[in-house]
mmCIF file of C-alpha atoms in Angstrom:
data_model
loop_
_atom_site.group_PDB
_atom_site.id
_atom_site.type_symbol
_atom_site.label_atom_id
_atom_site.label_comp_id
_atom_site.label_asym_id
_atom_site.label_seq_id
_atom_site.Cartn_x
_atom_site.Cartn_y
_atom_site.Cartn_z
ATOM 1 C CA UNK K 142 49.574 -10.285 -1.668
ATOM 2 C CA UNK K 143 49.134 -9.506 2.044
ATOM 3 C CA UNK K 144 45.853 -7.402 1.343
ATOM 4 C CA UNK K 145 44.643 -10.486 -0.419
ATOM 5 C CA UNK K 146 45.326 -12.672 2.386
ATOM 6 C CA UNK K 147 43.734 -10.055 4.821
ATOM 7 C CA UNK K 148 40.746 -10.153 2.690
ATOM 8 C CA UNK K 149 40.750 -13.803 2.740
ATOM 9 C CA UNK K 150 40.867 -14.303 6.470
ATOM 10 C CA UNK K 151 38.253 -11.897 7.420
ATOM 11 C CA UNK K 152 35.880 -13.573 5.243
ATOM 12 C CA UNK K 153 36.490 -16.675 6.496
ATOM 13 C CA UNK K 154 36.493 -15.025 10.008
ATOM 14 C CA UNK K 155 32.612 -13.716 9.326
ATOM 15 C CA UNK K 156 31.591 -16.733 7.586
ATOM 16 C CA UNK K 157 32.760 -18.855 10.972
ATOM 17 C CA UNK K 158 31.114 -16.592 13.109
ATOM 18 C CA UNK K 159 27.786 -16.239 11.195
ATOM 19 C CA UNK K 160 27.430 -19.669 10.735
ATOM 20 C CA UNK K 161 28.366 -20.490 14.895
ATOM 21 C CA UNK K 162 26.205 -17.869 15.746
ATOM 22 C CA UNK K 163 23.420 -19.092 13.295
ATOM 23 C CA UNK K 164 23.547 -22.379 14.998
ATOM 24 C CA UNK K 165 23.082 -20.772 18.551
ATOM 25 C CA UNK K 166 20.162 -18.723 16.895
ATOM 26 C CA UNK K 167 18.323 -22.155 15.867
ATOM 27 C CA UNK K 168 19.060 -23.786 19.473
ATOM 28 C CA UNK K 169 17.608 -21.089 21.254
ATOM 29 C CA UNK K 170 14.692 -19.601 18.518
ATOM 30 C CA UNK K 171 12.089 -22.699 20.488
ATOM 31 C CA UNK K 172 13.014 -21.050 23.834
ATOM 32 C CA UNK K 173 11.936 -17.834 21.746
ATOM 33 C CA UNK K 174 8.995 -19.627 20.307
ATOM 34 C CA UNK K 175 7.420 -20.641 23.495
ATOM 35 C CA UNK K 176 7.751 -16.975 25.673
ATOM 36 C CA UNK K 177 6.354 -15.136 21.980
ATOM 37 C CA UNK K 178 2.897 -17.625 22.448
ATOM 38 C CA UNK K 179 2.864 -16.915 25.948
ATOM 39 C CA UNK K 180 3.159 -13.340 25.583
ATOM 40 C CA UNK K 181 0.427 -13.320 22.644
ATOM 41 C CA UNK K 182 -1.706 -14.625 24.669
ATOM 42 C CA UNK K 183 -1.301 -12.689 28.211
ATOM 43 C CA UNK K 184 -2.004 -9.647 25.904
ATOM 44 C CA UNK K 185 -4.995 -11.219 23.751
ATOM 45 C CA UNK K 186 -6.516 -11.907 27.378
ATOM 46 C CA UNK K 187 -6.334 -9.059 29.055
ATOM 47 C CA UNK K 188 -6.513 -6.619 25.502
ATOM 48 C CA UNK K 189 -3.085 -4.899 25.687
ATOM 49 C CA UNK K 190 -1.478 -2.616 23.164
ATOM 50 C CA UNK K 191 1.111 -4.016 21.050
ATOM 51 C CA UNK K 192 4.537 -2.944 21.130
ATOM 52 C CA UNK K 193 5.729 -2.163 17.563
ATOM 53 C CA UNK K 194 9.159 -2.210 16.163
ATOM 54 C CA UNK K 195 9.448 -0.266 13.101
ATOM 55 C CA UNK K 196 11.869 -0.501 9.817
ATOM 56 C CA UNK K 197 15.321 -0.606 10.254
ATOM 57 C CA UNK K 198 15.866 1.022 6.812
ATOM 58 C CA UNK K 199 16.748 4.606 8.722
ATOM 59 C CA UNK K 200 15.170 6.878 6.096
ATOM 60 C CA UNK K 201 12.533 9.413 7.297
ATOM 61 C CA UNK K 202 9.673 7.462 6.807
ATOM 62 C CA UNK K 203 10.416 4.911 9.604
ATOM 63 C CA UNK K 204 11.136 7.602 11.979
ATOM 64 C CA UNK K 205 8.228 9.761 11.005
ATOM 65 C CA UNK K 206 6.009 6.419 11.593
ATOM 66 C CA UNK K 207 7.490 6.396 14.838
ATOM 67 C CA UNK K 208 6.047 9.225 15.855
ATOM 68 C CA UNK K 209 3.089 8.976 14.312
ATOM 69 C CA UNK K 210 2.407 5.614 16.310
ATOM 70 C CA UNK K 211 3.459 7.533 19.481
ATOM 71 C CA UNK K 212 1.000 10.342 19.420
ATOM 72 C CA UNK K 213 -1.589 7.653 18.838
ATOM 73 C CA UNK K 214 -0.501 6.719 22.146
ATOM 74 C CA UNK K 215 1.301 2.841 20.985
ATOM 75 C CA UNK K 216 4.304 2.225 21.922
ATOM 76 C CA UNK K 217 7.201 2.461 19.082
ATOM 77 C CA UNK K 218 10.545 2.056 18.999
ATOM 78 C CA UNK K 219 12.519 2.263 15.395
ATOM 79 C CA UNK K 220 16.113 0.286 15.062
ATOM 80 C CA UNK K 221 17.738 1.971 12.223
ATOM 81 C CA UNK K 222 21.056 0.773 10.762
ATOM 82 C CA UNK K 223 22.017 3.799 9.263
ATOM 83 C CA UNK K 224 20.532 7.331 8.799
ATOM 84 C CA UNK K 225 20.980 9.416 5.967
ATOM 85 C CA UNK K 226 23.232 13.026 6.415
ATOM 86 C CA UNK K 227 19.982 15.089 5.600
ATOM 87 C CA UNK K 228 17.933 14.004 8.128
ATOM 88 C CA UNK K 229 20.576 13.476 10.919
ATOM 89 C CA UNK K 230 18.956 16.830 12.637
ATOM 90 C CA UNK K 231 16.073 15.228 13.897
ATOM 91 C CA UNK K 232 16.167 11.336 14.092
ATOM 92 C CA UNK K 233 16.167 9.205 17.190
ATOM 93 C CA UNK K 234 16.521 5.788 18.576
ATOM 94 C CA UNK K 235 18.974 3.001 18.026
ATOM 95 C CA UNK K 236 21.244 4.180 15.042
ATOM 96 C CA UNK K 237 23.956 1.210 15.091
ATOM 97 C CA UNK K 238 26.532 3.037 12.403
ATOM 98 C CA UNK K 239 27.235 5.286 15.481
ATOM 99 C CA UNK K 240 28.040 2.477 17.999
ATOM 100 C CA UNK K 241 31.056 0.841 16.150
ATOM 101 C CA UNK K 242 31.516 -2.267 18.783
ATOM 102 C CA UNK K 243 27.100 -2.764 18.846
ATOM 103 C CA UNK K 244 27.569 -2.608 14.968
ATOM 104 C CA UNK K 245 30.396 -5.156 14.502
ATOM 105 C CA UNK K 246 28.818 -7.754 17.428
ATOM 106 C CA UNK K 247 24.906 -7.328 15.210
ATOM 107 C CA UNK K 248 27.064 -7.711 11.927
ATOM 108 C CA UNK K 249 29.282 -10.615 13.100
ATOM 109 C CA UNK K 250 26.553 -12.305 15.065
ATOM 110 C CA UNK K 251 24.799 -12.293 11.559
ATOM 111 C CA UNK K 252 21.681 -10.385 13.130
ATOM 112 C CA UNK K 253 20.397 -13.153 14.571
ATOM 113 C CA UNK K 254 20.828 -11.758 18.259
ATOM 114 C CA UNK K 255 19.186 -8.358 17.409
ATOM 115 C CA UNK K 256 16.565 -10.388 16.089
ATOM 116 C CA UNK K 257 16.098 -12.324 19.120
ATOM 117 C CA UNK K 258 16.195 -9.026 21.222
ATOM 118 C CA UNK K 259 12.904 -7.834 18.988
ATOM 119 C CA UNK K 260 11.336 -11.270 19.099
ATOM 120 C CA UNK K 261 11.155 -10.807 23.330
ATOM 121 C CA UNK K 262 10.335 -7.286 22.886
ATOM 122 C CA UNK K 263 7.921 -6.512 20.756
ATOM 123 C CA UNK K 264 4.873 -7.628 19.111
ATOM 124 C CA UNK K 265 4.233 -6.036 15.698
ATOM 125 C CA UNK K 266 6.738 -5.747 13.290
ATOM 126 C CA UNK K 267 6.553 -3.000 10.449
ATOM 127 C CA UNK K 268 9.121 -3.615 7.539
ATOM 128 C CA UNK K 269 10.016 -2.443 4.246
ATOM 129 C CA UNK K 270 9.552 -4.986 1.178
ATOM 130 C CA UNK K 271 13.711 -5.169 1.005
ATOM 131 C CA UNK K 272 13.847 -6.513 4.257
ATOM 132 C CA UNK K 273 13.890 -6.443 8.721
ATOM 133 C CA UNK K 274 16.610 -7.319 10.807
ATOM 134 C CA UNK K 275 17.837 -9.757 8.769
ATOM 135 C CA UNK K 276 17.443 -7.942 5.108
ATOM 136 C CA UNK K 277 21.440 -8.053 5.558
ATOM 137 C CA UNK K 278 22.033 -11.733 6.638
ATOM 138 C CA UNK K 279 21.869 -14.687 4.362
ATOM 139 C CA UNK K 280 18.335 -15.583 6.574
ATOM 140 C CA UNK K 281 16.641 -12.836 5.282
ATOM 141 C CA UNK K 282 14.172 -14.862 3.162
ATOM 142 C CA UNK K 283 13.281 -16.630 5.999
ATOM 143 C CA UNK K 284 12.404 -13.917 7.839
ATOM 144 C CA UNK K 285 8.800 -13.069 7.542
ATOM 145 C CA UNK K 286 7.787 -16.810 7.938
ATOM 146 C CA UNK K 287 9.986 -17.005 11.593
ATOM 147 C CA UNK K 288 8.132 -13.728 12.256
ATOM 148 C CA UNK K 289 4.756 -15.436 12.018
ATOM 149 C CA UNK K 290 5.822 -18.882 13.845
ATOM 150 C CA UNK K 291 6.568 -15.998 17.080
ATOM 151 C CA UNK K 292 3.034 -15.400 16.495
ATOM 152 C CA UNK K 293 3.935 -11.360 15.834
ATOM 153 C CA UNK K 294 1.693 -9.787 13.324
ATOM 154 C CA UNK K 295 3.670 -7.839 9.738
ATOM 155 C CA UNK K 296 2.601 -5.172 8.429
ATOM 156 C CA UNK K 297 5.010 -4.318 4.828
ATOM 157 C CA UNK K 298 5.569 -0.457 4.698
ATOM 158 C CA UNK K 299 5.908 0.228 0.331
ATOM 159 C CA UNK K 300 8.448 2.561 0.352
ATOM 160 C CA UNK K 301 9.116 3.673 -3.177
ATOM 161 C CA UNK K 302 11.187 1.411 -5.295
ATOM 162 C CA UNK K 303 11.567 -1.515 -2.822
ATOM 163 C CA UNK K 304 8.262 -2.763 -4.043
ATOM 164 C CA UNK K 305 7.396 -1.309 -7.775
ATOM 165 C CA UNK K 306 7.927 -3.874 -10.309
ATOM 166 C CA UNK K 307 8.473 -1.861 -13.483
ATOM 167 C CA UNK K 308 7.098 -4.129 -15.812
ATOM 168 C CA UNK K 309 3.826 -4.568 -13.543
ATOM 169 C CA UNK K 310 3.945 -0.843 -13.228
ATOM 170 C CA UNK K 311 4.272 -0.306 -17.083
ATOM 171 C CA UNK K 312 1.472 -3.213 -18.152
ATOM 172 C CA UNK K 313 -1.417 -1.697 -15.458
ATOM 173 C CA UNK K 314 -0.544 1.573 -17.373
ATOM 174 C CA UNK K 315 -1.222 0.384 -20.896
ATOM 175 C CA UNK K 316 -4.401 -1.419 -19.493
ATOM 176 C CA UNK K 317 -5.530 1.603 -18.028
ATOM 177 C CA UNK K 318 -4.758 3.828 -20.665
ATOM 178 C CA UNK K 319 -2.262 6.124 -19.080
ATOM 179 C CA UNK K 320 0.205 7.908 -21.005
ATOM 180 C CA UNK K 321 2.425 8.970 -18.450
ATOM 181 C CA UNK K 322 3.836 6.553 -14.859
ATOM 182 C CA UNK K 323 6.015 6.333 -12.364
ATOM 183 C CA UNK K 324 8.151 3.555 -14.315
ATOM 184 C CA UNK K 325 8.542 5.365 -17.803
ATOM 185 C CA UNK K 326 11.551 6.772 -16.810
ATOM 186 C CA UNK K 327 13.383 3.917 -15.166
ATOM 187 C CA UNK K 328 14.936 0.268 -16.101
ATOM 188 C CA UNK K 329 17.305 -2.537 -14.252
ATOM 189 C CA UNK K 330 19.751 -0.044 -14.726
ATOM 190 C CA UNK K 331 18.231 2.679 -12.229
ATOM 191 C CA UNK K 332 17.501 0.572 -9.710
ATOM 192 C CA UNK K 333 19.303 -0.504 -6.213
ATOM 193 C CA UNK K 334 17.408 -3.821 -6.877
ATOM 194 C CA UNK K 335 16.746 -6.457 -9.759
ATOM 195 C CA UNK K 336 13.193 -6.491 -10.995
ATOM 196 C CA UNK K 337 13.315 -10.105 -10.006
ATOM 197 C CA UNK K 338 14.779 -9.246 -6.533
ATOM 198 C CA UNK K 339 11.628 -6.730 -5.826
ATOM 199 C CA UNK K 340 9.076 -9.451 -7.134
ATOM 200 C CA UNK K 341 10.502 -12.262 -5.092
ATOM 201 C CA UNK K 342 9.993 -9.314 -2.055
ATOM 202 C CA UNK K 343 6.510 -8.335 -2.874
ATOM 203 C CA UNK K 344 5.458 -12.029 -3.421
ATOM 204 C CA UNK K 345 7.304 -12.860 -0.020
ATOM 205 C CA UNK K 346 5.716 -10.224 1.468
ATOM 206 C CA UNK K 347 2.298 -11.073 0.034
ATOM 207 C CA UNK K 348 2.433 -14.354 1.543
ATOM 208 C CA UNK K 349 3.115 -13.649 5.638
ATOM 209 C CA UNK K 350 2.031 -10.020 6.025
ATOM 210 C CA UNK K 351 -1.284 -9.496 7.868
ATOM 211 C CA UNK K 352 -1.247 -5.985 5.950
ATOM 212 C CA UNK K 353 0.557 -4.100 3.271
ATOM 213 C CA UNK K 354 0.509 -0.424 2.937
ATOM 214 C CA UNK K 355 1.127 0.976 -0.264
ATOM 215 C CA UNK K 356 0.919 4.341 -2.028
ATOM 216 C CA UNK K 357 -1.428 4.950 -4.994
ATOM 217 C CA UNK K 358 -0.169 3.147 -7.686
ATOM 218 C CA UNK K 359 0.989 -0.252 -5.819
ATOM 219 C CA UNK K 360 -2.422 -2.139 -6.861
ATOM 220 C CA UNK K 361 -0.360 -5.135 -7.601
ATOM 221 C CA UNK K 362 -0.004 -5.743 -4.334
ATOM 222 C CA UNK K 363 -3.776 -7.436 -4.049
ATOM 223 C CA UNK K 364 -6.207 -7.826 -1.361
ATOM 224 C CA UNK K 365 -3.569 -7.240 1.407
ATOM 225 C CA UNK K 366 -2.939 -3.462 0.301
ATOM 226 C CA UNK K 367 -4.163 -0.615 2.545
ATOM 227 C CA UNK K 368 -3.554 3.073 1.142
ATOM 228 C CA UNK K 369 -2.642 5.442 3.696
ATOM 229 C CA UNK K 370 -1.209 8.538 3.021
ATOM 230 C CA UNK K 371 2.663 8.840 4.115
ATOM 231 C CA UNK K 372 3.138 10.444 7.278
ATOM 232 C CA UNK K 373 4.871 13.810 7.935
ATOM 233 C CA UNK K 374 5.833 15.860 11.228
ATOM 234 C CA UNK K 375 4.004 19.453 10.555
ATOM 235 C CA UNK K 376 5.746 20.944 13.747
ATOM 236 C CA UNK K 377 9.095 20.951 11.448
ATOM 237 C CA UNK K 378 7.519 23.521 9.233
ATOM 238 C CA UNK K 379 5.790 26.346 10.843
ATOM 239 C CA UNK K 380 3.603 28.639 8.559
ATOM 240 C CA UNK K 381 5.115 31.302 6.607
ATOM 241 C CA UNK K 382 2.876 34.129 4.722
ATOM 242 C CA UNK K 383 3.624 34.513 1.169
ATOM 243 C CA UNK K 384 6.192 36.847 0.216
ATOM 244 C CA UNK K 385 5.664 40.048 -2.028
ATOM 245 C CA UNK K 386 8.242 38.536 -5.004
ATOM 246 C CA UNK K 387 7.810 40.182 -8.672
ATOM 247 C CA UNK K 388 8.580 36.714 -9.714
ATOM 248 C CA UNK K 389 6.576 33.816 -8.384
ATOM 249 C CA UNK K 390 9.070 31.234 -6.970
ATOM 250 C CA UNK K 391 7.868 27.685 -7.707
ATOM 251 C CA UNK K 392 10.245 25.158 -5.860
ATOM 252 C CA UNK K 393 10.447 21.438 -6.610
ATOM 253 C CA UNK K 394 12.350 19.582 -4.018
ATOM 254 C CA UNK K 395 13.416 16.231 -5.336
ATOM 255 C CA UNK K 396 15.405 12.954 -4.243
ATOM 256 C CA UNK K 397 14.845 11.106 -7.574
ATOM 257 C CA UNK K 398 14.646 13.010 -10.701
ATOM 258 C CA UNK K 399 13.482 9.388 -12.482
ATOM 259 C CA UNK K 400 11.166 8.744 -10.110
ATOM 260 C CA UNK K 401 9.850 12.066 -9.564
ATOM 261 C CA UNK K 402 9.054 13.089 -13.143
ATOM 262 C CA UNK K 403 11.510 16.178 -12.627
ATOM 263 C CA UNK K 404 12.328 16.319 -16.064
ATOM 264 C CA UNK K 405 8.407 17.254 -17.398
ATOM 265 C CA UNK K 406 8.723 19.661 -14.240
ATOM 266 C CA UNK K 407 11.591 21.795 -16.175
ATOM 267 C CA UNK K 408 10.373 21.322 -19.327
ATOM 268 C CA UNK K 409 7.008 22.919 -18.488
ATOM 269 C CA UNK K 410 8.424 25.922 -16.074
ATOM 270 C CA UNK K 411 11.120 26.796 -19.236
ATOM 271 C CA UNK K 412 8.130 27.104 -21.181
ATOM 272 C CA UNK K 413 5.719 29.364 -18.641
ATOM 273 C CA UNK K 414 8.955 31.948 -17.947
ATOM 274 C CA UNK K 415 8.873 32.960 -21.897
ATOM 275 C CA UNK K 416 4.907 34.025 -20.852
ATOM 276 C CA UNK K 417 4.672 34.257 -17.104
ATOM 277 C CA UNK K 418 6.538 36.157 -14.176
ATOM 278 C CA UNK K 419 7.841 33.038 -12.769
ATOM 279 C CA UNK K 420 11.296 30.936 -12.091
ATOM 280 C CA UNK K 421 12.216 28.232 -10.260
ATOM 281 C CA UNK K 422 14.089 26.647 -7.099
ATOM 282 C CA UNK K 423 15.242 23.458 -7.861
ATOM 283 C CA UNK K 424 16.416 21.490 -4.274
ATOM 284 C CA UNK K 425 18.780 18.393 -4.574
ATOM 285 C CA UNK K 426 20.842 16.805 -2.203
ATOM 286 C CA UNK K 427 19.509 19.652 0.887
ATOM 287 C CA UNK K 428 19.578 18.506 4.435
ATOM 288 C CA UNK K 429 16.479 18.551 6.209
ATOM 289 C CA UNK K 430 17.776 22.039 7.721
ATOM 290 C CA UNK K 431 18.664 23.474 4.175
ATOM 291 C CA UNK K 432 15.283 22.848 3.086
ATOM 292 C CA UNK K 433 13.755 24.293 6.072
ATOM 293 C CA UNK K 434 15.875 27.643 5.416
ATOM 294 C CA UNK K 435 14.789 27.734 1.576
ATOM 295 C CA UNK K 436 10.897 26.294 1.446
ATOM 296 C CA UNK K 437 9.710 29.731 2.604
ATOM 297 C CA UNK K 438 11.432 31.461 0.323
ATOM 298 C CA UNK K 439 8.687 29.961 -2.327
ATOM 299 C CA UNK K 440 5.119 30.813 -3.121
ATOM 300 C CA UNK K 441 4.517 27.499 -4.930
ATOM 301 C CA UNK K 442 5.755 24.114 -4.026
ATOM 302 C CA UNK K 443 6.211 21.551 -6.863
#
């Protein structure tokens, strides 16, 4: 009984906090309004860079687009709210799980502040289809249109499965003839999201962005879509020459074994070692250092 009525106060605790805190968010978001036009402007006259925030999502793409913007000589800051164990080695920035008091004021203020913060900071905005700032808050969906009405330009980062629609996926195939797809493997089920969930996203996103980058097969997304290939820091892996094995080592490093066709991969190598001097180095759940340590050890990378 006294967890239950713990439970029960702090959610009535956060849900009086984000909805005071939503109210200050609406009485100042004009003040917010006006200095975003001004500062559009004052850089549209005299041609200045944009500052870019990048996806909060804290997987390695966001921090590898970071850099990427960087060396192009922008300037790019990422946000992340969390960061994944494997890649802890190398990221950067603002990671609020390891600032427990910034992390509880962002949460209880429902995001809206840290929101705010970006709006008077920076220009351009890069997001994943799931979300910003406030893919946690209940204002997420409005989001994308406040965005615009700062007069900051989107661009929607497709990051995997935050913006694949199976069924889409799974009709362009059968129009297109192709026997084998990324979705074949995968249902409501295998998903972090609802089919329904990732269309109201892409549609959302297909709406405000000015651009949406997308992999290969992401030509649902329409007229917005730009393909660019993902980006990766080279300086983490240094060339190694081929080793003298009596076995060629073929690794396949995967995240998703649904997504990544792994099971044709096994299939096909368990085949080839009856006939061929080969075997296989199969990499899950490696840290970003473990895989450095065992990627040389291979002569072909799957």
């Amino acid at each position: 009984m006294k967890k239950n009525f713990w439970q029960i106060f702090k959610l009535v605790l956060s849900h009086v906090f984000r909805y005071f805190f939503d109210l200050i968010f609406f009485i100042l978001l004009p003040i917010a309004i006006l200095y975003s036009w001004l500062r559009f402007a004052f850089k549209k006259i005299f041609h200045l860079s944009p500052s870019i925030i990048v996806s909060p999502m804290g997987e390695p793409l966001p921090f590898n687009n970071v850099k990427a913007l960087r060396a192009a000589g922008f300037r790019a800051d990422n946000v992340a709210y969390t960061c994944p164990r494997y890649f802890r080695s190398i990221s950067f920035g603002l990671i609020l799980e390891d600032n427990f008091f910034l992390r509880m004021l962002v949460y209880l203020t429902d995001y809206t502040f840290l929101f705010l913060w970006a709006a008077f900071k920076y220009d351009f905005f890069e997001f994943a289809f799931i979300g910003g700032i406030l893919k946690n808050s209940h204002l997420r969906k409005i989001e994308l249109p406040l965005i615009k009405i700062l007069a900051k330009k989107i661009s929607v980062y497709g990051y995997g499965a935050d913006c694949k629609v199976i069924s889409d996926i799974r009709l362009q195939a059968r129009k297109m003839g192709f026997k084998y797809h990324t979705a074949m493997d995968r249902n409501e089920e295998t998903e972090r999201q609802s089919e329904k969930e990732i269309a109201e996203n892409v549609a959302r996103a297909k709406k405000y962005a000015d651009v949406l980058i997308a992999g290969g097969d992401l030509i649902h997304l329409g007229s917005k879509a730009k393909y660019l290939p993902i980006p990766a820091d080279l300086s983490l892996w240094p060339y190694r020459p081929a080793k003298n094995h009596k076995k060629i080592v073929l690794i396949h490093s995967t995240n998703h074994r649904l997504h990544k066709g792994t099971r044709f991969i096994l299939k096909v190598v368990e085949n080839l070692e009856k006939r061929l001097p080969i075997k296989l180095m199969l990499l899950e759940r490696k840290t970003l250092k473990e895989c450095q340590r065992l990627y040389p050890l291979g002569d072909i990378m799957i």
